[in-house]
GROMACS .gro file of C-alpha atoms in nm:
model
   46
    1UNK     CA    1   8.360   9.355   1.635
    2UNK     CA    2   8.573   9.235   1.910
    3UNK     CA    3   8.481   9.481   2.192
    4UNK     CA    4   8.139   9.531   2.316
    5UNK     CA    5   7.974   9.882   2.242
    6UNK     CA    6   8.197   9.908   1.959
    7UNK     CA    7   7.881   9.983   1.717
    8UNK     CA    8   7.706  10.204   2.009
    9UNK     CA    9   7.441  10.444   1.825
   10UNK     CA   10   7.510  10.292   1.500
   11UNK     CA   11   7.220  10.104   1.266
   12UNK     CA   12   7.250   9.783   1.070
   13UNK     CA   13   6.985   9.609   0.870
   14UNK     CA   14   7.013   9.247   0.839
   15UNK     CA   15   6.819   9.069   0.571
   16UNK     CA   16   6.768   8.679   0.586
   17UNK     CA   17   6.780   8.719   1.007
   18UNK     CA   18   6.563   8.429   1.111
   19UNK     CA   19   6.820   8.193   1.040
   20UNK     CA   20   7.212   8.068   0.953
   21UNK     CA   21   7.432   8.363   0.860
   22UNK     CA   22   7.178   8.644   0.850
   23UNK     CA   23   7.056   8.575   1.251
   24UNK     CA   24   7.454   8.488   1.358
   25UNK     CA   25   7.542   8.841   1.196
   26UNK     CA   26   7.224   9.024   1.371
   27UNK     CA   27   7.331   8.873   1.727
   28UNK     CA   28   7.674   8.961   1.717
   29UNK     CA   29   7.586   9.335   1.571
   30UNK     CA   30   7.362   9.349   1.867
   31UNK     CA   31   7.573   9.251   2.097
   32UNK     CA   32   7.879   9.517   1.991
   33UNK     CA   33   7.617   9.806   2.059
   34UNK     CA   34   7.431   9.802   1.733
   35UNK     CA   35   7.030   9.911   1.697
   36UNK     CA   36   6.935   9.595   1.481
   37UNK     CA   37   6.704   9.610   1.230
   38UNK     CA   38   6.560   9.238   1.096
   39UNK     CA   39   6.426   9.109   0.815
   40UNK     CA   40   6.296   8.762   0.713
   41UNK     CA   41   6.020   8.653   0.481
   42UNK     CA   42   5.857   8.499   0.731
   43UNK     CA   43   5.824   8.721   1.087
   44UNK     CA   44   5.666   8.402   1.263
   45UNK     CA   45   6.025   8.300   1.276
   46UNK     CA   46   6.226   8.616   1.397
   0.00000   0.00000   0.00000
C-alpha cells in the first residue's frame, strides 16, 4: 500500500478499528484510496 489511491473504489471492513492494529490498518486503507468500513464493540470510541 505504498502509493496513494492504490485501493481507489475498493471496500475493506476492519473489525477491532477503535484501537492498536485494527484502527492503524483502517487509516492506512483509507489513506491508499479505500471506502473504510469500521467496526468496534464500542462506537463511542470510533
Amino acid at each position: 500500500m505504498n502509493s496513494p489511491g492504490a485501493l481507489r473504489g475498493r471496500s475493506a471492513l476492519v473489525t477491532g478499528a477503535s484501537r492498536g492494529i485494527g484502527r492503524a490498518v483502517a487509516g492506512a486503507l483509507a489513506s491508499a484510496g479505500a471506502r473504510v468500513f469500521l467496526l468496534a464493540r464500542s462506537a463511542g470510541t470510533l
